[in-house]
Amino acid sequence: MFASFEGLEGPHPFTIASAPDGYARTDDGRQLLRLVIKPLGDYTQTLHARLQPGQTVRIEGPYGHFDGQGAARRVQVWIAGGVGITPFLALLQARQPGAANAADLQPAHMHYCTRDAERDVLLPQLWALCAQAQPRVTLQVHDAAQGDYLTPEHLAQYGARLDIWLCGPAGLGKAMRQAARQRWGWRMHQEAFQMR
């Protein structure tokens, strides 16, 4: 989606990190929308200090069709790199106990690539969401600080017919697309991680 905050820079791309009815509500019952914003540039580094409760925001979108679902006879594999975890947080919220349409979902295997698992502020929430997911989502964390990097061989254990959903840095996407081209039966679905 694109968000424009009143009095600040024009439309800026962000990924929605909450499922409908899956995040939280205000005291008066209004549904909240969650965005996870990594401070990468001048705008995002100062955004938290410049926003005020009740400030007007204009939302355009959402765009894309990153739903984590594939063919029923394929194994679902989710790959997130860094802030690319955001769309998967929404997908995991939609799988929590009591969520609507859970019967239509398939189990998934998630691989989360992080620079430093010990300092990753989203990792505890990710573990909790995966532990309660219905249907199940197994989680494997790849911690670069420990020299643990995701390779195509990690995915081979799931068989030959994979639907791979990926959101992360360009290098990770390129490596996984190259691997998918060399293996019959691997289908890639990649979020447009760099929109500008």
mmCIF file of C-alpha atoms in Angstrom:
data_model
loop_
_atom_site.group_PDB
_atom_site.id
_atom_site.type_symbol
_atom_site.label_atom_id
_atom_site.label_comp_id
_atom_site.label_asym_id
_atom_site.label_seq_id
_atom_site.Cartn_x
_atom_site.Cartn_y
_atom_site.Cartn_z
ATOM 1 C CA MET A 1 0.000 0.000 0.000
ATOM 2 C CA PHE A 2 0.971 3.649 -0.281
ATOM 3 C CA ALA A 3 0.506 5.977 2.691
ATOM 4 C CA SER A 4 0.563 9.772 2.744
ATOM 5 C CA PHE A 5 0.750 11.326 6.200
ATOM 6 C CA GLU A 6 -0.708 14.823 6.508
ATOM 7 C CA GLY A 7 1.982 17.485 6.337
ATOM 8 C CA LEU A 8 4.768 15.058 5.437
ATOM 9 C CA GLU A 9 6.307 13.651 2.245
ATOM 10 C CA GLY A 10 4.008 12.322 -0.492
ATOM 11 C CA PRO A 11 2.898 8.701 -0.953
ATOM 12 C CA HIS A 12 5.370 6.160 0.401
ATOM 13 C CA PRO A 13 5.182 2.344 -0.042
ATOM 14 C CA PHE A 14 4.679 0.160 3.032
ATOM 15 C CA THR A 15 3.638 -3.438 3.554
ATOM 16 C CA ILE A 16 0.591 -4.217 5.676
ATOM 17 C CA ALA A 17 1.577 -6.399 8.646
ATOM 18 C CA SER A 18 -1.887 -7.170 9.996
ATOM 19 C CA ALA A 19 -4.756 -9.352 8.878
ATOM 20 C CA PRO A 20 -8.357 -8.118 8.763
ATOM 21 C CA ASP A 21 -9.669 -8.472 12.334
ATOM 22 C CA GLY A 22 -6.297 -9.969 13.277
ATOM 23 C CA TYR A 23 -4.387 -7.185 14.964
ATOM 24 C CA ALA A 24 -6.116 -4.946 17.481
ATOM 25 C CA ARG A 25 -8.920 -2.463 17.966
ATOM 26 C CA THR A 26 -9.234 0.985 19.492
ATOM 27 C CA ASP A 27 -11.111 1.460 22.781
ATOM 28 C CA ASP A 28 -14.236 2.325 20.780
ATOM 29 C CA GLY A 29 -13.950 -0.847 18.629
ATOM 30 C CA ARG A 30 -12.395 0.495 15.428
ATOM 31 C CA GLN A 31 -10.015 -1.882 13.672
ATOM 32 C CA LEU A 32 -6.321 -0.942 13.598
ATOM 33 C CA LEU A 33 -3.928 -1.402 10.698
ATOM 34 C CA ARG A 34 -0.320 -2.344 11.462
ATOM 35 C CA LEU A 35 2.683 -1.274 9.408
ATOM 36 C CA VAL A 36 6.219 -2.384 10.272
ATOM 37 C CA ILE A 37 8.562 0.332 9.032
ATOM 38 C CA LYS A 38 12.312 -0.154 8.820
ATOM 39 C CA PRO A 39 14.237 3.142 9.198
ATOM 40 C CA LEU A 40 16.212 3.010 5.942
ATOM 41 C CA GLY A 41 16.208 6.615 4.713
ATOM 42 C CA ASP A 42 15.679 10.174 5.905
ATOM 43 C CA TYR A 43 11.890 9.868 5.744
ATOM 44 C CA THR A 44 11.489 6.548 7.565
ATOM 45 C CA GLN A 45 14.203 7.337 10.140
ATOM 46 C CA THR A 46 12.251 10.321 11.447
ATOM 47 C CA LEU A 47 8.685 9.181 10.785
ATOM 48 C CA HIS A 48 8.054 7.812 14.289
ATOM 49 C CA ALA A 49 8.928 11.174 15.837
ATOM 50 C CA ARG A 50 6.849 13.206 13.372
ATOM 51 C CA LEU A 51 3.569 11.262 13.566
ATOM 52 C CA GLN A 52 0.918 12.231 16.097
ATOM 53 C CA PRO A 53 -2.136 10.294 17.344
ATOM 54 C CA GLY A 54 -5.176 11.274 15.320
ATOM 55 C CA GLN A 55 -3.098 12.579 12.410
ATOM 56 C CA THR A 56 -4.725 12.167 9.006
ATOM 57 C CA VAL A 57 -3.343 9.464 6.730
ATOM 58 C CA ARG A 58 -4.371 8.752 3.161
ATOM 59 C CA ILE A 59 -4.066 5.105 2.125
ATOM 60 C CA GLU A 60 -3.898 3.937 -1.480
ATOM 61 C CA GLY A 61 -4.190 0.239 -2.211
ATOM 62 C CA PRO A 62 -3.579 -2.442 -1.150
ATOM 63 C CA TYR A 63 -1.737 -3.751 -4.175
ATOM 64 C CA GLY A 64 -0.519 -7.205 -5.095
ATOM 65 C CA HIS A 65 -1.766 -10.673 -4.364
ATOM 66 C CA PHE A 66 0.699 -12.038 -1.833
ATOM 67 C CA ASP A 67 -1.612 -14.466 -0.033
ATOM 68 C CA GLY A 68 0.694 -17.402 0.737
ATOM 69 C CA GLN A 69 -1.659 -19.867 -0.912
ATOM 70 C CA GLY A 70 -0.884 -22.166 -3.775
ATOM 71 C CA ALA A 71 -2.065 -25.366 -5.381
ATOM 72 C CA ALA A 72 -3.452 -27.964 -2.987
ATOM 73 C CA ARG A 73 -0.952 -30.620 -4.120
ATOM 74 C CA ARG A 74 2.087 -28.429 -3.574
ATOM 75 C CA VAL A 75 4.043 -27.787 -0.401
ATOM 76 C CA GLN A 76 3.857 -24.169 0.768
ATOM 77 C CA VAL A 77 7.242 -22.619 1.618
ATOM 78 C CA TRP A 78 7.492 -19.066 2.935
ATOM 79 C CA ILE A 79 10.792 -17.161 2.856
ATOM 80 C CA ALA A 80 11.240 -13.821 4.611
ATOM 81 C CA GLY A 81 14.386 -11.730 4.729
ATOM 82 C CA GLY A 82 14.637 -8.902 7.280
ATOM 83 C CA VAL A 83 11.753 -6.439 7.031
ATOM 84 C CA GLY A 84 10.337 -8.774 4.366
ATOM 85 C CA ILE A 85 8.690 -10.519 7.317
ATOM 86 C CA THR A 86 5.854 -7.964 7.272
ATOM 87 C CA PRO A 87 3.439 -9.660 4.826
ATOM 88 C CA PHE A 88 3.993 -12.967 6.621
ATOM 89 C CA LEU A 89 2.948 -11.426 9.937
ATOM 90 C CA ALA A 90 -0.420 -10.670 8.327
ATOM 91 C CA LEU A 91 -0.641 -14.206 6.888
ATOM 92 C CA LEU A 92 0.145 -15.672 10.314
ATOM 93 C CA GLN A 93 -2.463 -13.505 12.033
ATOM 94 C CA ALA A 94 -5.042 -14.891 9.618
ATOM 95 C CA ARG A 95 -4.135 -18.384 10.887
ATOM 96 C CA GLN A 96 -4.600 -17.738 14.592
ATOM 97 C CA PRO A 97 -7.253 -19.659 16.558
ATOM 98 C CA GLY A 98 -10.722 -18.383 15.730
ATOM 99 C CA ALA A 99 -9.730 -16.707 12.460
ATOM 100 C CA ALA A 100 -12.230 -17.012 9.618
ATOM 101 C CA ASN A 101 -11.436 -19.227 6.593
ATOM 102 C CA ALA A 102 -8.694 -21.216 8.382
ATOM 103 C CA ALA A 103 -10.155 -24.424 6.910
ATOM 104 C CA ASP A 104 -9.220 -23.225 3.413
ATOM 105 C CA LEU A 105 -5.538 -22.771 4.288
ATOM 106 C CA GLN A 106 -2.632 -25.192 3.867
ATOM 107 C CA PRO A 107 0.236 -25.960 6.244
ATOM 108 C CA ALA A 108 3.418 -24.022 5.470
ATOM 109 C CA HIS A 109 7.143 -24.134 6.180
ATOM 110 C CA MET A 110 8.623 -20.734 6.975
ATOM 111 C CA HIS A 111 12.273 -19.720 6.665
ATOM 112 C CA TYR A 112 13.139 -16.401 8.280
ATOM 113 C CA CYS A 113 16.515 -14.835 7.441
ATOM 114 C CA THR A 114 17.718 -12.309 10.007
ATOM 115 C CA ARG A 115 20.998 -10.495 10.530
ATOM 116 C CA ASP A 116 21.031 -11.140 14.285
ATOM 117 C CA ALA A 117 18.387 -13.325 15.931
ATOM 118 C CA GLU A 118 19.416 -12.188 19.403
ATOM 119 C CA ARG A 119 18.562 -8.550 18.589
ATOM 120 C CA ASP A 120 15.587 -9.182 16.287
ATOM 121 C CA VAL A 121 12.603 -7.426 17.907
ATOM 122 C CA LEU A 122 10.037 -9.249 15.745
ATOM 123 C CA LEU A 123 11.338 -12.777 16.344
ATOM 124 C CA PRO A 124 9.507 -13.475 19.657
ATOM 125 C CA GLN A 125 6.205 -12.479 18.038
ATOM 126 C CA LEU A 126 7.013 -14.615 14.995
ATOM 127 C CA TRP A 127 7.699 -17.691 17.161
ATOM 128 C CA ALA A 128 4.411 -17.168 19.023
ATOM 129 C CA LEU A 129 2.350 -16.717 15.852
ATOM 130 C CA CYS A 130 3.869 -19.828 14.238
ATOM 131 C CA ALA A 131 3.328 -21.911 17.395
ATOM 132 C CA GLN A 132 -0.424 -21.149 17.360
ATOM 133 C CA ALA A 133 -0.990 -21.147 13.600
ATOM 134 C CA GLN A 134 -3.856 -23.244 12.259
ATOM 135 C CA PRO A 135 -3.048 -25.004 10.049
ATOM 136 C CA ARG A 136 0.500 -25.340 11.281
ATOM 137 C CA VAL A 137 3.454 -23.250 10.157
ATOM 138 C CA THR A 138 6.886 -24.638 11.020
ATOM 139 C CA LEU A 139 9.585 -22.008 11.511
ATOM 140 C CA GLN A 140 13.303 -22.215 10.770
ATOM 141 C CA VAL A 141 15.402 -19.143 11.580
ATOM 142 C CA HIS A 142 18.582 -18.438 9.614
ATOM 143 C CA ASP A 143 20.834 -16.215 11.736
ATOM 144 C CA ALA A 144 23.567 -14.446 9.738
ATOM 145 C CA ALA A 145 25.340 -13.483 12.990
ATOM 146 C CA GLN A 146 25.882 -17.205 13.542
ATOM 147 C CA GLY A 147 26.859 -17.892 9.921
ATOM 148 C CA ASP A 148 23.559 -19.638 9.159
ATOM 149 C CA TYR A 149 22.322 -18.648 5.684
ATOM 150 C CA LEU A 150 19.361 -20.021 3.730
ATOM 151 C CA THR A 151 20.337 -22.102 0.704
ATOM 152 C CA PRO A 152 18.217 -23.913 -1.877
ATOM 153 C CA GLU A 153 19.255 -27.177 -0.237
ATOM 154 C CA HIS A 154 17.212 -26.201 2.834
ATOM 155 C CA LEU A 155 14.113 -26.298 0.625
ATOM 156 C CA ALA A 156 14.898 -29.588 -1.118
ATOM 157 C CA GLN A 157 13.784 -31.490 1.999
ATOM 158 C CA TYR A 158 10.162 -30.595 1.212
ATOM 159 C CA GLY A 159 10.084 -32.407 -2.128
ATOM 160 C CA ALA A 160 9.895 -31.398 -5.759
ATOM 161 C CA ARG A 161 6.538 -29.604 -5.970
ATOM 162 C CA LEU A 162 6.854 -26.339 -4.049
ATOM 163 C CA ASP A 163 4.983 -23.045 -4.024
ATOM 164 C CA ILE A 164 7.583 -20.622 -2.693
ATOM 165 C CA TRP A 165 6.454 -17.252 -1.341
ATOM 166 C CA LEU A 166 9.314 -14.796 -0.846
ATOM 167 C CA CYS A 167 9.639 -11.263 0.453
ATOM 168 C CA GLY A 168 13.080 -9.895 1.154
ATOM 169 C CA PRO A 169 16.190 -8.261 -0.244
ATOM 170 C CA ALA A 170 16.944 -8.416 -3.972
ATOM 171 C CA GLY A 171 19.928 -10.747 -3.513
ATOM 172 C CA LEU A 172 17.860 -13.331 -1.664
ATOM 173 C CA GLY A 173 15.153 -13.184 -4.321
ATOM 174 C CA LYS A 174 17.660 -13.555 -7.139
ATOM 175 C CA ALA A 175 19.308 -16.600 -5.531
ATOM 176 C CA MET A 176 15.982 -18.344 -4.947
ATOM 177 C CA ARG A 177 14.683 -17.551 -8.463
ATOM 178 C CA GLN A 178 17.864 -19.040 -9.964
ATOM 179 C CA ALA A 179 17.408 -22.166 -7.857
ATOM 180 C CA ALA A 180 13.750 -22.435 -8.876
ATOM 181 C CA ARG A 181 14.673 -22.258 -12.573
ATOM 182 C CA GLN A 182 16.966 -25.258 -12.116
ATOM 183 C CA ARG A 183 14.337 -27.402 -10.404
ATOM 184 C CA TRP A 184 11.215 -28.578 -12.120
ATOM 185 C CA GLY A 185 8.208 -28.041 -9.890
ATOM 186 C CA TRP A 186 9.350 -25.022 -7.862
ATOM 187 C CA ARG A 187 7.032 -22.038 -8.394
ATOM 188 C CA MET A 188 8.105 -18.632 -7.144
ATOM 189 C CA HIS A 189 5.794 -15.880 -5.905
ATOM 190 C CA GLN A 190 7.768 -12.800 -4.916
ATOM 191 C CA GLU A 191 6.612 -9.595 -3.272
ATOM 192 C CA ALA A 192 7.699 -6.375 -5.029
ATOM 193 C CA PHE A 193 10.155 -5.524 -2.265
ATOM 194 C CA GLN A 194 11.612 -2.455 -3.986
ATOM 195 C CA MET A 195 8.868 -0.241 -5.372
ATOM 196 C CA ARG A 196 10.832 3.007 -5.758
#
